[in-house]
Amino acid sequence: MISEKMNAALNKQINEELYSAYLYLSMSAYFEGISLLGFANWMKVQTQEETAHAMGLFDYVNSRGGKIELEQINKPQINWASPVDAFEAVLKHEQYITSKISELMDTAEAEKDRPALSFLQWYIKEQVEEEATAGDLLAKLKLIGSDANALLLMDKDLAARTFVAPVIE
Ligand code: FEO
């Protein structure tokens, strides 16, 4: 069983994760538009990851006998001033998602929902990784500055990223 409050909070997080997928898909298109296809690939994989995060929550709600209620997904931004600007936005967004996962934990604590507390641990750890990765890529981009060769090398690196479905349990 799952309380109505916990159910609603998890449904809201499904929407946040799907919006994240949408945001990164929009960033993928932005990078494709400026011919940084490795960055575009990285963002596409990120979109798959976010979809997996949403599906983890979706399956969890169902497994606890809850009710899935999908909401409208907001329109993401479509342009950024530069790769640095885009990754500043990624880091900011991941910090926001971390705060949302913390709020979910607060709700689980208030509802004395131990299974949810246990389940959400995976998301807490994932957010540490997400923020670290975004921060690392942003720092590299800042180091690169206006060095086009270095930017193209980074683009080549990011082209190698492939999606590995996370095991959320
Ligand atoms: Fe689903 Fe990027 O956190």
PDB file of C-alpha atoms and ligand atoms in Angstrom:
ATOM      1  CA  MET A   1       0.000   0.000   0.000  1.00  0.00           C
ATOM      2  CA  ILE A   2       0.993   3.553  -0.620  1.00  0.00           C
ATOM      3  CA  SER A   3      -0.509   6.715   0.875  1.00  0.00           C
ATOM      4  CA  GLU A   4      -2.264   9.226  -1.359  1.00  0.00           C
ATOM      5  CA  LYS A   5       0.316  11.831  -0.465  1.00  0.00           C
ATOM      6  CA  MET A   6       3.258   9.563  -1.343  1.00  0.00           C
ATOM      7  CA  ASN A   7       1.527   8.447  -4.534  1.00  0.00           C
ATOM      8  CA  ALA A   8       0.980  12.058  -5.639  1.00  0.00           C
ATOM      9  CA  ALA A   9       4.578  13.027  -4.829  1.00  0.00           C
ATOM     10  CA  LEU A  10       5.930  10.089  -6.853  1.00  0.00           C
ATOM     11  CA  ASN A  11       3.659  10.943  -9.783  1.00  0.00           C
ATOM     12  CA  LYS A  12       5.010  14.490  -9.663  1.00  0.00           C
ATOM     13  CA  GLN A  13       8.565  13.154  -9.781  1.00  0.00           C
ATOM     14  CA  ILE A  14       7.723  11.039 -12.845  1.00  0.00           C
ATOM     15  CA  ASN A  15       6.806  14.325 -14.514  1.00  0.00           C
ATOM     16  CA  GLU A  16      10.076  15.958 -13.361  1.00  0.00           C
ATOM     17  CA  GLU A  17      12.099  13.087 -14.827  1.00  0.00           C
ATOM     18  CA  LEU A  18      10.176  13.151 -18.107  1.00  0.00           C
ATOM     19  CA  TYR A  19      10.712  16.905 -18.284  1.00  0.00           C
ATOM     20  CA  SER A  20      14.435  16.236 -17.710  1.00  0.00           C
ATOM     21  CA  ALA A  21      14.367  13.827 -20.665  1.00  0.00           C
ATOM     22  CA  TYR A  22      12.654  16.511 -22.755  1.00  0.00           C
ATOM     23  CA  LEU A  23      15.127  19.197 -21.696  1.00  0.00           C
ATOM     24  CA  TYR A  24      18.113  17.064 -22.654  1.00  0.00           C
ATOM     25  CA  LEU A  25      16.487  16.090 -25.934  1.00  0.00           C
ATOM     26  CA  SER A  26      16.100  19.797 -26.652  1.00  0.00           C
ATOM     27  CA  MET A  27      19.770  20.297 -25.776  1.00  0.00           C
ATOM     28  CA  SER A  28      20.653  17.410 -28.089  1.00  0.00           C
ATOM     29  CA  ALA A  29      18.948  19.266 -30.938  1.00  0.00           C
ATOM     30  CA  TYR A  30      20.762  22.480 -29.957  1.00  0.00           C
ATOM     31  CA  PHE A  31      24.152  20.708 -30.122  1.00  0.00           C
ATOM     32  CA  GLU A  32      23.245  19.049 -33.405  1.00  0.00           C
ATOM     33  CA  GLY A  33      22.424  22.518 -34.742  1.00  0.00           C
ATOM     34  CA  ILE A  34      25.930  23.774 -33.926  1.00  0.00           C
ATOM     35  CA  SER A  35      27.579  20.634 -35.381  1.00  0.00           C
ATOM     36  CA  LEU A  36      28.768  19.225 -32.053  1.00  0.00           C
ATOM     37  CA  LEU A  37      27.454  15.731 -32.723  1.00  0.00           C
ATOM     38  CA  GLY A  38      29.301  14.116 -29.804  1.00  0.00           C
ATOM     39  CA  PHE A  39      27.603  16.499 -27.383  1.00  0.00           C
ATOM     40  CA  ALA A  40      24.310  15.807 -29.165  1.00  0.00           C
ATOM     41  CA  ASN A  41      24.888  12.084 -28.627  1.00  0.00           C
ATOM     42  CA  TRP A  42      25.700  12.609 -24.937  1.00  0.00           C
ATOM     43  CA  MET A  43      22.429  14.489 -24.509  1.00  0.00           C
ATOM     44  CA  LYS A  44      20.461  11.780 -26.324  1.00  0.00           C
ATOM     45  CA  VAL A  45      21.863   9.164 -23.961  1.00  0.00           C
ATOM     46  CA  GLN A  46      20.994  11.487 -21.082  1.00  0.00           C
ATOM     47  CA  THR A  47      17.419  11.572 -22.398  1.00  0.00           C
ATOM     48  CA  GLN A  48      17.330   7.763 -22.281  1.00  0.00           C
ATOM     49  CA  GLU A  49      18.651   7.827 -18.716  1.00  0.00           C
ATOM     50  CA  GLU A  50      15.991  10.280 -17.602  1.00  0.00           C
ATOM     51  CA  THR A  51      13.298   8.177 -19.230  1.00  0.00           C
ATOM     52  CA  ALA A  52      14.649   5.184 -17.303  1.00  0.00           C
ATOM     53  CA  HIS A  53      14.487   7.238 -14.078  1.00  0.00           C
ATOM     54  CA  ALA A  54      10.836   8.036 -14.825  1.00  0.00           C
ATOM     55  CA  MET A  55      10.086   4.396 -15.586  1.00  0.00           C
ATOM     56  CA  GLY A  56      11.708   3.277 -12.340  1.00  0.00           C
ATOM     57  CA  LEU A  57       9.261   5.479 -10.440  1.00  0.00           C
ATOM     58  CA  PHE A  58       6.387   4.396 -12.685  1.00  0.00           C
ATOM     59  CA  ASP A  59       7.053   0.710 -12.000  1.00  0.00           C
ATOM     60  CA  TYR A  60       7.507   1.372  -8.298  1.00  0.00           C
ATOM     61  CA  VAL A  61       4.138   3.154  -7.969  1.00  0.00           C
ATOM     62  CA  ASN A  62       2.442   0.284  -9.783  1.00  0.00           C
ATOM     63  CA  SER A  63       4.211  -2.347  -7.705  1.00  0.00           C
ATOM     64  CA  ARG A  64       2.929  -0.666  -4.522  1.00  0.00           C
ATOM     65  CA  GLY A  65      -0.659  -0.682  -5.754  1.00  0.00           C
ATOM     66  CA  GLY A  66      -0.634   3.059  -6.444  1.00  0.00           C
ATOM     67  CA  LYS A  67      -2.302   4.977  -9.253  1.00  0.00           C
ATOM     68  CA  ILE A  68      -0.261   6.476 -12.068  1.00  0.00           C
ATOM     69  CA  GLU A  69      -1.482   9.881 -13.155  1.00  0.00           C
ATOM     70  CA  LEU A  70       0.590  11.429 -15.916  1.00  0.00           C
ATOM     71  CA  GLU A  71       0.650  15.194 -16.221  1.00  0.00           C
ATOM     72  CA  GLN A  72       1.497  17.551 -19.061  1.00  0.00           C
ATOM     73  CA  ILE A  73       5.217  17.964 -19.731  1.00  0.00           C
ATOM     74  CA  ASN A  74       6.391  21.590 -19.934  1.00  0.00           C
ATOM     75  CA  LYS A  75       8.051  22.935 -23.059  1.00  0.00           C
ATOM     76  CA  PRO A  76      11.824  23.104 -22.566  1.00  0.00           C
ATOM     77  CA  GLN A  77      14.100  25.938 -23.629  1.00  0.00           C
ATOM     78  CA  ILE A  78      15.289  25.473 -27.233  1.00  0.00           C
ATOM     79  CA  ASN A  79      18.409  27.624 -27.487  1.00  0.00           C
ATOM     80  CA  TRP A  80      21.488  28.274 -25.377  1.00  0.00           C
ATOM     81  CA  ALA A  81      24.151  30.937 -25.819  1.00  0.00           C
ATOM     82  CA  SER A  82      27.046  28.448 -25.840  1.00  0.00           C
ATOM     83  CA  PRO A  83      28.007  24.917 -24.733  1.00  0.00           C
ATOM     84  CA  VAL A  84      29.053  26.433 -21.380  1.00  0.00           C
ATOM     85  CA  ASP A  85      25.643  28.055 -21.062  1.00  0.00           C
ATOM     86  CA  ALA A  86      23.939  24.699 -21.803  1.00  0.00           C
ATOM     87  CA  PHE A  87      26.017  22.835 -19.218  1.00  0.00           C
ATOM     88  CA  GLU A  88      25.452  25.574 -16.631  1.00  0.00           C
ATOM     89  CA  ALA A  89      21.767  24.808 -17.210  1.00  0.00           C
ATOM     90  CA  VAL A  90      22.354  21.039 -16.884  1.00  0.00           C
ATOM     91  CA  LEU A  91      24.118  21.479 -13.546  1.00  0.00           C
ATOM     92  CA  LYS A  92      21.418  23.828 -12.267  1.00  0.00           C
ATOM     93  CA  HIS A  93      18.709  21.428 -13.372  1.00  0.00           C
ATOM     94  CA  GLU A  94      20.371  18.435 -11.711  1.00  0.00           C
ATOM     95  CA  GLN A  95      20.720  20.427  -8.472  1.00  0.00           C
ATOM     96  CA  TYR A  96      17.001  21.164  -8.722  1.00  0.00           C
ATOM     97  CA  ILE A  97      16.224  17.462  -9.253  1.00  0.00           C
ATOM     98  CA  THR A  98      18.358  16.588  -6.222  1.00  0.00           C
ATOM     99  CA  SER A  99      16.238  18.992  -4.151  1.00  0.00           C
ATOM    100  CA  LYS A 100      13.078  17.287  -5.469  1.00  0.00           C
ATOM    101  CA  ILE A 101      14.372  13.831  -4.515  1.00  0.00           C
ATOM    102  CA  SER A 102      15.167  15.207  -1.043  1.00  0.00           C
ATOM    103  CA  GLU A 103      11.603  16.486  -0.777  1.00  0.00           C
ATOM    104  CA  LEU A 104      10.349  13.032  -1.782  1.00  0.00           C
ATOM    105  CA  MET A 105      12.434  11.540   1.026  1.00  0.00           C
ATOM    106  CA  ASP A 106      10.894  14.104   3.414  1.00  0.00           C
ATOM    107  CA  THR A 107       7.434  12.992   2.315  1.00  0.00           C
ATOM    108  CA  ALA A 108       8.369   9.316   2.719  1.00  0.00           C
ATOM    109  CA  GLU A 109       9.650  10.062   6.225  1.00  0.00           C
ATOM    110  CA  ALA A 110       6.519  12.005   7.161  1.00  0.00           C
ATOM    111  CA  GLU A 111       4.352   9.155   5.828  1.00  0.00           C
ATOM    112  CA  LYS A 112       6.529   6.567   7.637  1.00  0.00           C
ATOM    113  CA  ASP A 113       6.846   4.838   4.269  1.00  0.00           C
ATOM    114  CA  ARG A 114       9.913   2.630   4.729  1.00  0.00           C
ATOM    115  CA  PRO A 115       9.729   0.885   1.333  1.00  0.00           C
ATOM    116  CA  ALA A 116       9.709   4.312  -0.373  1.00  0.00           C
ATOM    117  CA  LEU A 117      12.657   5.459   1.769  1.00  0.00           C
ATOM    118  CA  SER A 118      14.572   2.364   0.744  1.00  0.00           C
ATOM    119  CA  PHE A 119      13.609   2.677  -2.937  1.00  0.00           C
ATOM    120  CA  LEU A 120      14.538   6.361  -3.107  1.00  0.00           C
ATOM    121  CA  GLN A 121      18.076   5.662  -1.890  1.00  0.00           C
ATOM    122  CA  TRP A 122      18.981   4.703  -5.464  1.00  0.00           C
ATOM    123  CA  TYR A 123      17.854   8.131  -6.679  1.00  0.00           C
ATOM    124  CA  ILE A 124      19.807   9.919  -3.951  1.00  0.00           C
ATOM    125  CA  LYS A 125      22.997   8.144  -5.053  1.00  0.00           C
ATOM    126  CA  GLU A 126      22.212   8.723  -8.712  1.00  0.00           C
ATOM    127  CA  GLN A 127      21.885  12.460  -8.099  1.00  0.00           C
ATOM    128  CA  VAL A 128      25.365  12.584  -6.558  1.00  0.00           C
ATOM    129  CA  GLU A 129      26.655  11.087  -9.810  1.00  0.00           C
ATOM    130  CA  GLU A 130      24.517  13.319 -12.027  1.00  0.00           C
ATOM    131  CA  GLU A 131      25.717  16.507 -10.347  1.00  0.00           C
ATOM    132  CA  ALA A 132      29.356  15.348 -10.396  1.00  0.00           C
ATOM    133  CA  THR A 133      29.219  14.510 -14.110  1.00  0.00           C
ATOM    134  CA  ALA A 134      27.524  17.792 -15.041  1.00  0.00           C
ATOM    135  CA  GLY A 135      30.022  19.746 -12.907  1.00  0.00           C
ATOM    136  CA  ASP A 136      32.960  17.913 -14.472  1.00  0.00           C
ATOM    137  CA  LEU A 137      31.821  18.534 -18.054  1.00  0.00           C
ATOM    138  CA  LEU A 138      31.111  22.180 -17.268  1.00  0.00           C
ATOM    139  CA  ALA A 139      34.572  22.631 -15.735  1.00  0.00           C
ATOM    140  CA  LYS A 140      36.188  21.061 -18.813  1.00  0.00           C
ATOM    141  CA  LEU A 141      34.226  23.356 -21.126  1.00  0.00           C
ATOM    142  CA  LYS A 142      35.344  26.373 -19.108  1.00  0.00           C
ATOM    143  CA  LEU A 143      38.965  25.224 -19.362  1.00  0.00           C
ATOM    144  CA  ILE A 144      38.610  24.796 -23.108  1.00  0.00           C
ATOM    145  CA  GLY A 145      37.347  28.354 -23.494  1.00  0.00           C
ATOM    146  CA  SER A 146      37.651  29.371 -27.139  1.00  0.00           C
ATOM    147  CA  ASP A 147      40.053  26.566 -28.132  1.00  0.00           C
ATOM    148  CA  ALA A 148      38.159  24.954 -31.043  1.00  0.00           C
ATOM    149  CA  ASN A 149      40.544  21.988 -31.306  1.00  0.00           C
ATOM    150  CA  ALA A 150      40.067  21.105 -27.650  1.00  0.00           C
ATOM    151  CA  LEU A 151      36.309  21.443 -28.028  1.00  0.00           C
ATOM    152  CA  LEU A 152      36.341  19.061 -30.997  1.00  0.00           C
ATOM    153  CA  LEU A 153      38.393  16.553 -28.990  1.00  0.00           C
ATOM    154  CA  MET A 154      35.848  16.707 -26.176  1.00  0.00           C
ATOM    155  CA  ASP A 155      33.094  16.281 -28.755  1.00  0.00           C
ATOM    156  CA  LYS A 156      34.833  13.130 -29.992  1.00  0.00           C
ATOM    157  CA  ASP A 157      34.989  11.775 -26.426  1.00  0.00           C
ATOM    158  CA  LEU A 158      31.302  12.405 -25.824  1.00  0.00           C
ATOM    159  CA  ALA A 159      30.410  10.667 -29.096  1.00  0.00           C
ATOM    160  CA  ALA A 160      31.489   7.397 -27.471  1.00  0.00           C
ATOM    161  CA  ARG A 161      28.833   7.477 -24.751  1.00  0.00           C
ATOM    162  CA  THR A 162      26.301   4.660 -25.002  1.00  0.00           C
ATOM    163  CA  PHE A 163      23.180   3.984 -23.005  1.00  0.00           C
ATOM    164  CA  VAL A 164      23.361   1.262 -20.391  1.00  0.00           C
ATOM    165  CA  ALA A 165      19.980   0.703 -18.795  1.00  0.00           C
ATOM    166  CA  PRO A 166      20.280   1.353 -15.055  1.00  0.00           C
ATOM    167  CA  VAL A 167      19.120  -1.307 -12.611  1.00  0.00           C
ATOM    168  CA  ILE A 168      16.836   0.609 -10.263  1.00  0.00           C
ATOM    169  CA  GLU A 169      15.957  -1.345  -7.140  1.00  0.00           C
TER     170      GLU A 169
HETATM  171 FE1  FEO B   1      16.902  11.843 -13.315  1.00  0.00          FE
HETATM  172 FE2  FEO B   1      19.290  13.629 -14.188  1.00  0.00          FE
HETATM  173  O1  FEO B   1      18.236  12.944 -12.848  1.00  0.00           O
END
